[in-house]
Amino acid sequence: MISFELTTEQKRAELHFVRLAKKKFYPLSLKIDSQAPGPIDPAYLAILVDEDLNALLVPEEYGGRPLDFVTLSLVMEGLGYGCAGFASLYCVTMHAVSALLIGGSHEQKAAYLPLLLGHRGGLAGCCITEEKGGSDTTRFATTANADGDNYIINGTKSPVLNAGYAAFYVVWANTGTGRGRGDINAFIVPGDAQGISIGPYHDKPGLRCAPTATVSFTNVKVHKSDMIGPPGSGYPLLVQSLDGARSLFSAICVGVAKAAFDMTTSFAKQRAIRNKPIIRNQGIGFSLADQATDICAGRLLVWRVCRMMDRNVHYTKEASMAKLFASRMASRIAGEGMLMMGQVAHTNPNLMAKFQRDAQALRLIEGTDHIQQMIISSEL
Amino acid sequence: MNAYEKIGRKLQEAREEAGLSQEELARKIGCTQASLSNYELGKRRLYLADLQRIGQLLGKQITYFLDDPGEREPDYPDQIQQVLEGQYLREILFEAKELPSSQRKSVLDYIRWQKDEGSKK
Protein backbone atom coordinates (compact mmCIF):
# COMPACT_ATOMS: atom_id res chain seq x y z
CA MET A 1 0.00 0.00 0.00
CA ILE A 2 1.39 3.42 -0.95
CA SER A 3 0.99 6.32 1.44
CA PHE A 4 0.29 9.69 -0.14
CA GLU A 5 1.11 11.51 3.10
CA LEU A 6 4.37 13.41 3.19
CA THR A 7 6.71 12.68 6.08
CA THR A 8 7.58 15.41 8.57
CA GLU A 9 10.96 15.80 6.86
CA GLN A 10 9.33 16.12 3.45
CA LYS A 11 6.81 18.68 4.71
CA ARG A 12 9.67 20.68 6.24
CA ALA A 13 11.55 20.61 2.94
CA GLU A 14 8.43 21.76 1.09
CA LEU A 15 7.96 24.72 3.42
CA HIS A 16 11.65 25.58 3.28
CA PHE A 17 11.60 25.94 -0.50
CA VAL A 18 8.45 28.06 -0.52
CA ARG A 19 10.19 30.44 1.91
CA LEU A 20 13.38 30.36 -0.18
CA ALA A 21 11.35 31.16 -3.28
CA LYS A 22 9.74 34.24 -1.75
CA LYS A 23 12.83 35.50 0.04
CA LYS A 24 15.57 34.85 -2.53
CA PHE A 25 14.39 33.45 -5.83
CA TYR A 26 11.57 35.82 -6.74
CA PRO A 27 13.56 39.07 -6.46
CA LEU A 28 16.71 37.52 -7.96
CA SER A 29 15.01 35.69 -10.80
CA LEU A 30 13.13 38.77 -11.98
CA LYS A 31 16.42 40.66 -12.21
CA ILE A 32 18.27 37.86 -14.03
CA ASP A 33 15.33 37.18 -16.34
CA SER A 34 15.36 40.76 -17.60
CA GLN A 35 19.12 40.82 -18.29
CA ALA A 36 20.85 40.12 -21.59
CA PRO A 37 21.95 36.49 -22.04
CA GLY A 38 25.13 35.78 -20.13
CA PRO A 39 26.86 33.54 -17.64
CA ILE A 40 25.11 31.99 -14.66
CA ASP A 41 24.46 34.63 -12.01
CA PRO A 42 26.93 34.31 -9.09
CA ALA A 43 24.04 34.62 -6.64
CA TYR A 44 22.55 31.44 -8.08
CA LEU A 45 25.85 29.59 -7.68
CA ALA A 46 25.93 30.81 -4.07
CA ILE A 47 22.46 29.36 -3.41
CA LEU A 48 23.62 26.04 -4.83
CA VAL A 49 26.50 25.98 -2.32
CA ASP A 50 24.57 27.43 0.64
CA GLU A 51 21.81 24.87 0.27
CA ASP A 52 24.35 22.08 -0.38
CA LEU A 53 22.02 20.83 -3.10
CA ASN A 54 24.49 18.67 -5.01
CA ALA A 55 25.06 16.51 -1.94
CA LEU A 56 21.47 15.29 -2.40
CA LEU A 57 22.47 13.71 -5.74
CA VAL A 58 25.68 11.96 -4.73
CA PRO A 59 25.90 8.58 -2.95
CA GLU A 60 27.31 8.55 0.57
CA GLU A 61 30.43 6.64 -0.41
CA TYR A 62 31.42 9.59 -2.61
CA GLY A 63 30.69 12.21 0.05
CA GLY A 64 27.01 12.96 -0.55
CA ARG A 65 23.82 12.45 1.45
CA PRO A 66 21.42 11.27 -1.24
CA LEU A 67 17.65 11.48 -1.12
CA ASP A 68 15.22 8.94 -2.47
CA PHE A 69 13.67 10.07 -5.76
CA VAL A 70 10.25 10.88 -4.27
CA THR A 71 11.85 13.29 -1.81
CA LEU A 72 14.17 14.62 -4.53
CA SER A 73 11.07 15.38 -6.60
CA LEU A 74 9.84 17.59 -3.75
CA VAL A 75 13.16 19.45 -3.81
CA MET A 76 12.85 19.90 -7.58
CA GLU A 77 9.26 21.03 -7.22
CA GLY A 78 10.31 23.51 -4.53
CA LEU A 79 13.10 24.87 -6.73
CA GLY A 80 10.70 25.05 -9.67
CA TYR A 81 8.31 27.01 -7.43
CA GLY A 82 11.10 29.52 -6.91
CA CYS A 83 12.74 29.66 -10.33
CA ALA A 84 12.40 27.08 -13.09
CA GLY A 85 15.72 28.29 -14.54
CA PHE A 86 17.66 27.55 -11.36
CA ALA A 87 15.84 24.24 -11.00
CA SER A 88 16.81 23.35 -14.59
CA LEU A 89 20.52 23.98 -13.93
CA TYR A 90 20.27 21.64 -10.98
CA CYS A 91 18.22 19.03 -12.82
CA VAL A 92 20.73 18.85 -15.67
CA THR A 93 23.48 18.30 -13.11
CA MET A 94 21.36 15.45 -11.81
CA HIS A 95 21.06 14.06 -15.34
CA ALA A 96 24.85 13.99 -15.77
CA VAL A 97 25.29 12.46 -12.32
CA SER A 98 22.70 9.80 -13.04
CA ALA A 99 24.53 8.79 -16.26
CA LEU A 100 27.62 8.23 -14.13
CA LEU A 101 25.68 6.37 -11.46
CA ILE A 102 23.99 4.10 -14.01
CA GLY A 103 26.97 3.17 -16.16
CA GLY A 104 30.13 4.58 -14.60
CA SER A 105 32.90 2.69 -12.86
CA HIS A 106 33.84 3.22 -9.22
CA GLU A 107 36.98 5.06 -10.38
CA GLN A 108 34.96 7.45 -12.55
CA LYS A 109 32.50 8.19 -9.76
CA ALA A 110 35.29 8.70 -7.22
CA ALA A 111 37.12 11.06 -9.58
CA TYR A 112 34.21 13.24 -10.70
CA LEU A 113 31.35 13.24 -8.18
CA PRO A 114 33.31 14.96 -5.37
CA LEU A 115 33.89 17.89 -7.76
CA LEU A 116 30.26 18.83 -7.22
CA LEU A 117 30.39 18.91 -3.44
CA GLY A 118 31.24 21.40 -0.72
CA HIS A 119 32.32 24.97 -1.35
CA ARG A 120 33.09 24.19 -5.00
CA GLY A 121 29.40 23.58 -5.66
CA GLY A 122 30.13 22.69 -9.25
CA LEU A 123 27.58 21.98 -11.92
CA ALA A 124 27.67 19.24 -14.53
CA GLY A 125 26.45 19.27 -18.11
CA CYS A 126 25.00 16.87 -20.63
CA CYS A 127 26.03 17.28 -24.26
CA ILE A 128 23.36 15.48 -26.26
CA THR A 129 21.44 17.67 -28.70
CA GLU A 130 23.02 18.83 -31.94
CA GLU A 131 21.69 21.64 -34.08
CA LYS A 132 20.97 19.40 -37.07
CA GLY A 133 19.82 16.40 -35.05
CA GLY A 134 17.14 17.96 -32.87
CA SER A 135 15.40 15.24 -30.92
CA ASP A 136 16.95 12.38 -32.91
CA THR A 137 19.10 10.67 -30.32
CA THR A 138 20.01 7.73 -32.54
CA ARG A 139 22.48 9.59 -34.72
CA PHE A 140 25.21 11.95 -33.64
CA ALA A 141 27.47 13.95 -35.90
CA THR A 142 29.89 14.44 -33.00
CA THR A 143 32.63 11.83 -33.33
CA ALA A 144 34.97 10.15 -30.87
CA ASN A 145 37.65 8.41 -32.89
CA ALA A 146 39.94 5.88 -31.22
CA ASP A 147 43.59 6.91 -31.15
CA GLY A 148 45.72 4.43 -29.21
CA ASP A 149 44.59 4.59 -25.58
CA ASN A 150 42.59 7.74 -26.25
CA TYR A 151 39.52 8.97 -28.05
CA ILE A 152 39.56 12.25 -29.94
CA ILE A 153 36.24 14.09 -29.78
CA ASN A 154 35.17 16.51 -32.48
CA GLY A 155 31.78 18.14 -32.92
CA THR A 156 29.33 20.72 -31.71
CA LYS A 157 26.53 20.36 -29.18
CA SER A 158 23.77 22.89 -28.83
CA PRO A 159 21.95 23.95 -26.73
CA VAL A 160 23.86 22.94 -23.59
CA LEU A 161 22.76 23.97 -20.10
CA ASN A 162 25.55 24.79 -17.64
CA ALA A 163 27.88 25.41 -20.58
CA GLY A 164 31.10 26.97 -19.34
CA TYR A 165 30.29 26.15 -15.71
CA ALA A 166 30.33 22.38 -15.73
CA ALA A 167 32.98 20.63 -13.67
CA PHE A 168 32.45 17.85 -16.18
CA TYR A 169 30.31 17.10 -19.19
CA VAL A 170 28.83 13.79 -20.22
CA VAL A 171 29.21 13.83 -23.99
CA TRP A 172 27.39 11.45 -26.32
CA ALA A 173 29.35 10.81 -29.51
CA ASN A 174 29.74 8.40 -32.38
CA THR A 175 32.75 6.09 -32.21
CA GLY A 176 32.32 4.20 -35.46
CA THR A 177 30.98 4.60 -38.94
CA GLY A 178 27.98 6.60 -37.79
CA ARG A 179 25.49 4.11 -39.13
CA GLY A 180 24.40 2.20 -36.09
CA ARG A 181 23.26 2.71 -32.51
CA GLY A 182 26.08 0.41 -31.39
CA ASP A 183 28.47 3.22 -32.29
CA ILE A 184 26.97 5.61 -29.76
CA ASN A 185 29.04 6.03 -26.60
CA ALA A 186 29.13 8.45 -23.70
CA PHE A 187 32.32 10.00 -22.33
CA ILE A 188 33.14 12.03 -19.26
CA VAL A 189 34.98 15.15 -20.31
CA PRO A 190 36.43 17.55 -17.71
CA GLY A 191 34.97 21.02 -18.08
CA ASP A 192 38.40 22.54 -18.57
CA ALA A 193 39.64 19.99 -21.13
CA GLN A 194 41.79 21.46 -23.88
CA GLY A 195 39.82 21.95 -27.10
CA ILE A 196 36.46 22.83 -25.54
CA SER A 197 35.08 26.20 -26.52
CA ILE A 198 31.84 27.79 -25.40
CA GLY A 199 29.85 29.70 -27.98
CA PRO A 200 27.75 32.79 -27.34
CA TYR A 201 24.92 32.50 -24.84
CA HIS A 202 21.54 32.02 -26.48
CA ASP A 203 18.83 34.65 -26.29
CA LYS A 204 15.53 32.86 -25.62
CA PRO A 205 12.06 33.67 -24.35
CA GLY A 206 11.88 31.12 -21.51
CA LEU A 207 14.23 29.75 -18.87
CA ARG A 208 16.38 32.85 -19.21
CA CYS A 209 17.84 32.26 -15.75
CA ALA A 210 19.34 28.99 -17.05
CA PRO A 211 21.89 30.10 -19.64
CA THR A 212 22.40 27.83 -22.64
CA ALA A 213 25.23 28.00 -25.14
CA THR A 214 26.86 26.02 -27.90
CA VAL A 215 29.74 23.78 -26.80
CA SER A 216 32.32 22.90 -29.45
CA PHE A 217 34.83 20.08 -29.16
CA THR A 218 37.94 20.41 -31.29
CA ASN A 219 40.34 17.47 -31.00
CA VAL A 220 39.44 17.01 -27.34
CA LYS A 221 41.46 14.07 -26.09
CA VAL A 222 40.00 11.75 -23.46
CA HIS A 223 41.42 8.47 -22.19
CA LYS A 224 39.57 5.29 -23.12
CA SER A 225 38.84 4.85 -19.40
CA ASP A 226 36.64 7.95 -19.67
CA MET A 227 34.07 6.02 -21.68
CA ILE A 228 30.99 5.32 -19.53
CA GLY A 229 30.13 1.62 -19.55
CA PRO A 230 31.34 -0.97 -22.06
CA PRO A 231 31.55 -0.04 -25.78
CA GLY A 232 28.10 0.42 -27.26
CA SER A 233 26.52 1.53 -23.96
CA GLY A 234 25.73 5.07 -25.03
CA TYR A 235 22.27 4.51 -26.43
CA PRO A 236 20.66 2.53 -23.58
CA LEU A 237 22.44 4.82 -21.11
CA LEU A 238 20.93 7.85 -22.81
CA VAL A 239 17.45 6.32 -22.83
CA GLN A 240 17.58 5.46 -19.13
CA SER A 241 19.15 8.72 -17.95
CA LEU A 242 16.67 10.74 -20.03
CA ASP A 243 13.79 8.89 -18.39
CA GLY A 244 15.13 9.90 -14.98
CA ALA A 245 15.70 13.51 -16.01
CA ARG A 246 12.18 13.72 -17.49
CA SER A 247 10.70 12.52 -14.22
CA LEU A 248 12.47 15.24 -12.25
CA PHE A 249 11.76 17.94 -14.84
CA SER A 250 8.09 17.00 -14.38
CA ALA A 251 8.46 17.92 -10.73
CA ILE A 252 9.83 21.34 -11.77
CA CYS A 253 6.73 21.78 -13.97
CA VAL A 254 4.50 21.04 -10.97
CA GLY A 255 6.45 23.67 -9.02
CA VAL A 256 5.91 26.29 -11.73
CA ALA A 257 2.21 25.42 -11.93
CA LYS A 258 1.87 25.71 -8.15
CA ALA A 259 3.67 29.07 -8.09
CA ALA A 260 1.38 30.43 -10.80
CA PHE A 261 -1.68 28.99 -9.07
CA ASP A 262 -0.75 30.45 -5.66
CA MET A 263 -0.19 33.86 -7.19
CA THR A 264 -3.46 33.80 -9.12
CA THR A 265 -5.44 32.53 -6.13
CA SER A 266 -3.99 35.18 -3.86
CA PHE A 267 -4.87 37.82 -6.45
CA ALA A 268 -8.40 36.45 -6.89
CA LYS A 269 -9.03 36.59 -3.13
CA GLN A 270 -7.82 40.16 -2.84
CA ARG A 271 -9.21 41.74 -5.99
CA ALA A 272 -12.82 42.68 -5.43
CA ILE A 273 -15.48 43.85 -7.83
CA ARG A 274 -18.54 45.39 -6.23
CA ASN A 275 -17.23 44.41 -2.80
CA LYS A 276 -17.00 40.74 -3.79
CA PRO A 277 -13.63 38.98 -4.26
CA ILE A 278 -13.42 37.75 -7.84
CA ILE A 279 -12.73 34.18 -6.63
CA ARG A 280 -16.44 34.14 -5.68
CA ASN A 281 -17.31 34.48 -9.36
CA GLN A 282 -17.77 30.99 -10.71
CA GLY A 283 -15.82 31.77 -13.88
CA ILE A 284 -12.75 32.38 -11.73
CA GLY A 285 -13.44 30.05 -8.79
CA PHE A 286 -14.23 27.00 -10.91
CA SER A 287 -11.17 27.56 -13.06
CA LEU A 288 -8.99 27.69 -9.94
CA ALA A 289 -10.69 24.53 -8.67
CA ASP A 290 -9.71 22.77 -11.91
CA GLN A 291 -6.15 24.06 -11.56
CA ALA A 292 -5.87 22.79 -7.97
CA THR A 293 -7.12 19.39 -9.13
CA ASP A 294 -4.67 19.29 -12.04
CA ILE A 295 -1.75 20.16 -9.76
CA CYS A 296 -2.69 17.28 -7.46
CA ALA A 297 -2.92 14.92 -10.45
CA GLY A 298 0.43 16.11 -11.81
CA ARG A 299 2.07 15.62 -8.44
CA LEU A 300 0.74 12.08 -8.20
CA LEU A 301 2.10 11.25 -11.67
CA VAL A 302 5.50 12.57 -10.58
CA TRP A 303 5.42 10.64 -7.33
CA ARG A 304 4.40 7.47 -9.15
CA VAL A 305 7.35 7.57 -11.53
CA CYS A 306 9.76 8.57 -8.76
CA ARG A 307 8.54 5.70 -6.64
CA MET A 308 9.22 3.39 -9.61
CA MET A 309 12.73 4.84 -9.88
CA ASP A 310 13.25 4.16 -6.18
CA ARG A 311 12.12 0.58 -6.70
CA ASN A 312 14.42 0.29 -9.73
CA VAL A 313 11.68 -0.90 -12.06
CA HIS A 314 11.12 0.14 -15.64
CA TYR A 315 9.60 3.63 -15.90
CA THR A 316 9.93 4.94 -19.47
CA LYS A 317 6.22 5.33 -20.19
CA GLU A 318 5.43 6.70 -16.75
CA ALA A 319 8.22 9.30 -17.02
CA SER A 320 6.87 10.53 -20.35
CA MET A 321 3.30 10.61 -19.01
CA ALA A 322 4.39 12.73 -16.05
CA LYS A 323 6.40 15.08 -18.28
CA LEU A 324 3.63 15.43 -20.86
CA PHE A 325 0.93 16.13 -18.31
CA ALA A 326 2.91 18.34 -15.95
CA SER A 327 4.51 20.56 -18.60
CA ARG A 328 1.20 21.13 -20.40
CA MET A 329 -0.46 21.82 -17.06
CA ALA A 330 2.16 24.39 -16.04
CA SER A 331 1.82 26.15 -19.37
CA ARG A 332 -1.99 26.20 -19.13
CA ILE A 333 -2.12 27.37 -15.49
CA ALA A 334 0.40 30.16 -16.07
CA GLY A 335 -1.52 31.19 -19.19
CA GLU A 336 -4.78 31.34 -17.23
CA GLY A 337 -2.97 33.29 -14.52
CA MET A 338 -2.00 35.89 -17.10
CA LEU A 339 -5.62 36.14 -18.16
CA MET A 340 -7.12 36.34 -14.66
CA MET A 341 -4.61 38.89 -13.41
CA GLY A 342 -5.16 41.00 -16.49
CA GLN A 343 -3.31 44.26 -16.61
CA VAL A 344 -1.42 43.47 -13.38
CA ALA A 345 0.37 40.60 -15.09
CA HIS A 346 1.08 42.53 -18.24
CA THR A 347 3.53 45.00 -16.77
CA ASN A 348 7.21 44.10 -16.81
CA PRO A 349 9.00 42.86 -14.84
CA ASN A 350 6.42 40.33 -13.84
CA LEU A 351 6.63 36.90 -12.27
CA MET A 352 3.49 35.51 -13.88
CA ALA A 353 4.80 36.35 -17.34
CA LYS A 354 8.08 34.63 -16.41
CA PHE A 355 6.18 31.56 -15.20
CA GLN A 356 4.37 31.41 -18.53
CA ARG A 357 7.55 31.74 -20.62
CA ASP A 358 9.41 29.24 -18.43
CA ALA A 359 6.51 26.77 -18.59
CA GLN A 360 6.50 26.95 -22.39
CA ALA A 361 10.26 26.25 -22.49
CA LEU A 362 9.77 23.31 -20.13
CA ARG A 363 7.56 21.71 -22.77
CA LEU A 364 10.65 21.43 -24.97
CA ILE A 365 13.34 20.38 -22.55
CA GLU A 366 14.22 16.64 -22.39
CA GLY A 367 11.79 16.01 -25.25
CA THR A 368 8.84 17.98 -26.61
CA ASP A 369 5.19 17.02 -26.06
CA HIS A 370 5.31 15.10 -29.34
CA ILE A 371 8.35 13.10 -28.28
CA GLN A 372 6.59 12.15 -25.03
CA GLN A 373 3.50 11.12 -27.02
CA MET A 374 5.66 9.03 -29.37
CA ILE A 375 7.27 7.25 -26.42
CA ILE A 376 3.97 6.61 -24.66
CA SER A 377 2.26 5.34 -27.79
CA SER A 378 5.22 3.05 -28.60
CA GLU A 379 4.69 1.32 -25.26
CA LEU A 380 0.93 0.89 -25.55
CA MET B 1 10.43 -0.59 -37.65
CA ASN B 2 11.61 1.73 -34.87
CA ALA B 3 14.85 1.44 -32.87
CA TYR B 4 13.29 -0.54 -30.03
CA GLU B 5 11.57 -2.97 -32.37
CA LYS B 6 14.94 -3.61 -34.05
CA ILE B 7 16.64 -4.16 -30.69
CA GLY B 8 13.79 -6.44 -29.67
CA ARG B 9 14.14 -8.46 -32.88
CA LYS B 10 17.85 -8.96 -32.16
CA LEU B 11 17.03 -10.05 -28.64
CA GLN B 12 14.52 -12.60 -29.92
CA GLU B 13 17.07 -13.94 -32.42
CA ALA B 14 19.76 -14.26 -29.76
CA ARG B 15 17.36 -16.00 -27.38
CA GLU B 16 16.23 -18.49 -30.04
CA GLU B 17 19.82 -19.06 -31.11
CA ALA B 18 20.59 -19.97 -27.48
CA GLY B 19 17.64 -22.39 -27.56
CA LEU B 20 15.80 -20.65 -24.74
CA SER B 21 12.09 -20.02 -24.46
CA GLN B 22 10.80 -16.63 -23.31
CA GLU B 23 9.88 -18.18 -19.96
CA GLU B 24 13.38 -19.61 -19.49
CA LEU B 25 15.21 -16.39 -20.31
CA ALA B 26 12.77 -14.30 -18.29
CA ARG B 27 13.43 -16.52 -15.26
CA LYS B 28 17.20 -16.16 -15.70
CA ILE B 29 17.10 -12.37 -15.92
CA GLY B 30 14.52 -12.02 -13.18
CA CYS B 31 11.60 -10.54 -15.07
CA THR B 32 8.20 -11.83 -16.13
CA GLN B 33 7.62 -13.54 -19.47
CA ALA B 34 5.25 -10.68 -20.34
CA SER B 35 8.04 -8.12 -19.75
CA LEU B 36 10.46 -10.05 -21.93
CA SER B 37 7.81 -10.31 -24.62
CA ASN B 38 7.39 -6.53 -24.48
CA TYR B 39 11.15 -6.09 -24.86
CA GLU B 40 11.16 -8.38 -27.89
CA LEU B 41 8.21 -6.58 -29.46
CA GLY B 42 9.90 -3.22 -28.89
CA LYS B 43 7.07 -2.12 -26.62
CA ARG B 44 9.42 -1.52 -23.72
CA ARG B 45 12.83 0.12 -23.82
CA LEU B 46 15.76 -1.88 -22.55
CA TYR B 47 17.90 -0.12 -19.97
CA LEU B 48 21.68 -0.53 -19.86
CA ALA B 49 21.72 -2.94 -16.91
CA ASP B 50 19.06 -5.11 -18.62
CA LEU B 51 21.07 -5.28 -21.84
CA GLN B 52 24.28 -6.08 -19.99
CA ARG B 53 22.63 -8.93 -18.07
CA ILE B 54 20.92 -10.33 -21.16
CA GLY B 55 24.15 -10.05 -23.16
CA GLN B 56 26.06 -11.97 -20.51
CA LEU B 57 23.44 -14.72 -20.41
CA LEU B 58 23.25 -15.07 -24.17
CA GLY B 59 26.97 -14.59 -24.81
CA LYS B 60 26.54 -11.37 -26.80
CA GLN B 61 28.21 -7.97 -26.64
CA ILE B 62 25.93 -4.96 -26.13
CA THR B 63 26.79 -3.83 -29.66
CA TYR B 64 25.18 -7.01 -31.04
CA PHE B 65 21.76 -5.70 -29.98
CA LEU B 66 22.37 -2.13 -31.08
CA ASP B 67 24.18 -2.43 -34.39
CA ASP B 68 21.97 -1.83 -37.35
CA PRO B 69 23.19 -4.02 -40.21
CA GLY B 70 20.49 -2.72 -42.53
CA GLU B 71 22.11 0.67 -42.39
CA ARG B 72 25.64 -0.71 -42.55
CA GLU B 73 25.11 -2.63 -45.80
CA PRO B 74 23.26 -0.38 -48.21
CA ASP B 75 23.99 -2.62 -51.21
CA TYR B 76 22.48 -5.69 -49.57
CA PRO B 77 19.22 -5.75 -51.61
CA ASP B 78 21.19 -5.81 -54.89
CA GLN B 79 23.35 -8.70 -53.65
CA ILE B 80 20.26 -10.61 -52.55
CA GLN B 81 18.71 -10.17 -55.98
CA GLN B 82 21.77 -11.74 -57.64
CA VAL B 83 21.84 -14.64 -55.17
CA LEU B 84 18.16 -15.43 -55.71
CA GLU B 85 18.84 -16.13 -59.37
CA GLY B 86 20.73 -19.34 -58.42
CA GLN B 87 18.98 -22.71 -58.72
CA TYR B 88 16.88 -23.73 -55.64
CA LEU B 89 18.03 -20.67 -53.66
CA ARG B 90 14.70 -18.89 -53.81
CA GLU B 91 12.92 -22.04 -52.58
CA ILE B 92 15.44 -22.54 -49.77
CA LEU B 93 14.91 -18.98 -48.61
CA PHE B 94 11.12 -19.20 -48.65
CA GLU B 95 11.11 -22.54 -46.82
CA ALA B 96 13.56 -21.23 -44.21
CA LYS B 97 11.40 -18.17 -43.69
CA GLU B 98 8.75 -20.37 -42.05
CA LEU B 99 11.23 -21.77 -39.50
CA PRO B 100 11.97 -20.34 -36.06
CA SER B 101 15.36 -18.66 -35.73
CA SER B 102 17.03 -21.63 -33.99
CA GLN B 103 16.09 -23.99 -36.84
CA ARG B 104 17.20 -21.48 -39.45
CA LYS B 105 20.54 -21.54 -37.67
CA SER B 106 20.58 -25.36 -38.00
CA VAL B 107 19.91 -25.02 -41.74
CA LEU B 108 22.73 -22.49 -42.00
CA ASP B 109 25.07 -24.84 -40.11
CA TYR B 110 24.11 -27.69 -42.45
CA ILE B 111 24.82 -25.57 -45.53
CA ARG B 112 28.20 -24.61 -44.11
CA TRP B 113 28.92 -28.29 -43.34
CA GLN B 114 28.01 -29.19 -46.92
CA LYS B 115 30.41 -26.54 -48.18
CA ASP B 116 33.20 -27.86 -45.94
CA GLU B 117 32.55 -31.41 -47.11
CA GLY B 118 32.52 -30.22 -50.71
CA SER B 119 35.85 -28.50 -50.35
CA LYS B 120 37.44 -31.70 -48.99
CA LYS B 121 36.55 -33.68 -52.12
Short mmCIF file of C-alpha atoms in Angstrom, two decimals, chain A residues 102-103 138-139 177 179-183 230-233 235-237 239-240 243 246 314-316 375 378-380, chain B residues 2-4 6-7 39 42-52 61-63 65-68 71-74:
data_model
loop_
_atom_site.label_atom_id
_atom_site.label_comp_id
_atom_site.label_asym_id
_atom_site.label_seq_id
_atom_site.Cartn_x
_atom_site.Cartn_y
_atom_site.Cartn_z
CA ILE A 102 23.99 4.10 -14.01
CA GLY A 103 26.97 3.17 -16.16
CA THR A 138 20.01 7.73 -32.54
CA ARG A 139 22.48 9.59 -34.72
CA THR A 177 30.98 4.60 -38.94
CA ARG A 179 25.49 4.11 -39.13
CA GLY A 180 24.40 2.20 -36.09
CA ARG A 181 23.26 2.71 -32.51
CA GLY A 182 26.08 0.41 -31.39
CA ASP A 183 28.47 3.22 -32.29
CA PRO A 230 31.34 -0.97 -22.06
CA PRO A 231 31.55 -0.04 -25.78
CA GLY A 232 28.10 0.42 -27.26
CA SER A 233 26.52 1.53 -23.96
CA TYR A 235 22.27 4.51 -26.43
CA PRO A 236 20.66 2.53 -23.58
CA LEU A 237 22.44 4.82 -21.11
CA VAL A 239 17.45 6.32 -22.83
CA GLN A 240 17.58 5.46 -19.13
CA ASP A 243 13.79 8.89 -18.39
CA ARG A 246 12.18 13.72 -17.49
CA HIS A 314 11.12 0.14 -15.64
CA TYR A 315 9.60 3.63 -15.90
CA THR A 316 9.93 4.94 -19.47
CA ILE A 375 7.27 7.25 -26.42
CA SER A 378 5.22 3.05 -28.60
CA GLU A 379 4.69 1.32 -25.26
CA LEU A 380 0.93 0.89 -25.55
CA ASN B 2 11.61 1.73 -34.87
CA ALA B 3 14.85 1.44 -32.87
CA TYR B 4 13.29 -0.54 -30.03
CA LYS B 6 14.94 -3.61 -34.05
CA ILE B 7 16.64 -4.16 -30.69
CA TYR B 39 11.15 -6.09 -24.86
CA GLY B 42 9.90 -3.22 -28.89
CA LYS B 43 7.07 -2.12 -26.62
CA ARG B 44 9.42 -1.52 -23.72
CA ARG B 45 12.83 0.12 -23.82
CA LEU B 46 15.76 -1.88 -22.55
CA TYR B 47 17.90 -0.12 -19.97
CA LEU B 48 21.68 -0.53 -19.86
CA ALA B 49 21.72 -2.94 -16.91
CA ASP B 50 19.06 -5.11 -18.62
CA LEU B 51 21.07 -5.28 -21.84
CA GLN B 52 24.28 -6.08 -19.99
CA GLN B 61 28.21 -7.97 -26.64
CA ILE B 62 25.93 -4.96 -26.13
CA THR B 63 26.79 -3.83 -29.66
CA PHE B 65 21.76 -5.70 -29.98
CA LEU B 66 22.37 -2.13 -31.08
CA ASP B 67 24.18 -2.43 -34.39
CA ASP B 68 21.97 -1.83 -37.35
CA GLU B 71 22.11 0.67 -42.39
CA ARG B 72 25.64 -0.71 -42.55
CA GLU B 73 25.11 -2.63 -45.80
CA PRO B 74 23.26 -0.38 -48.21
#
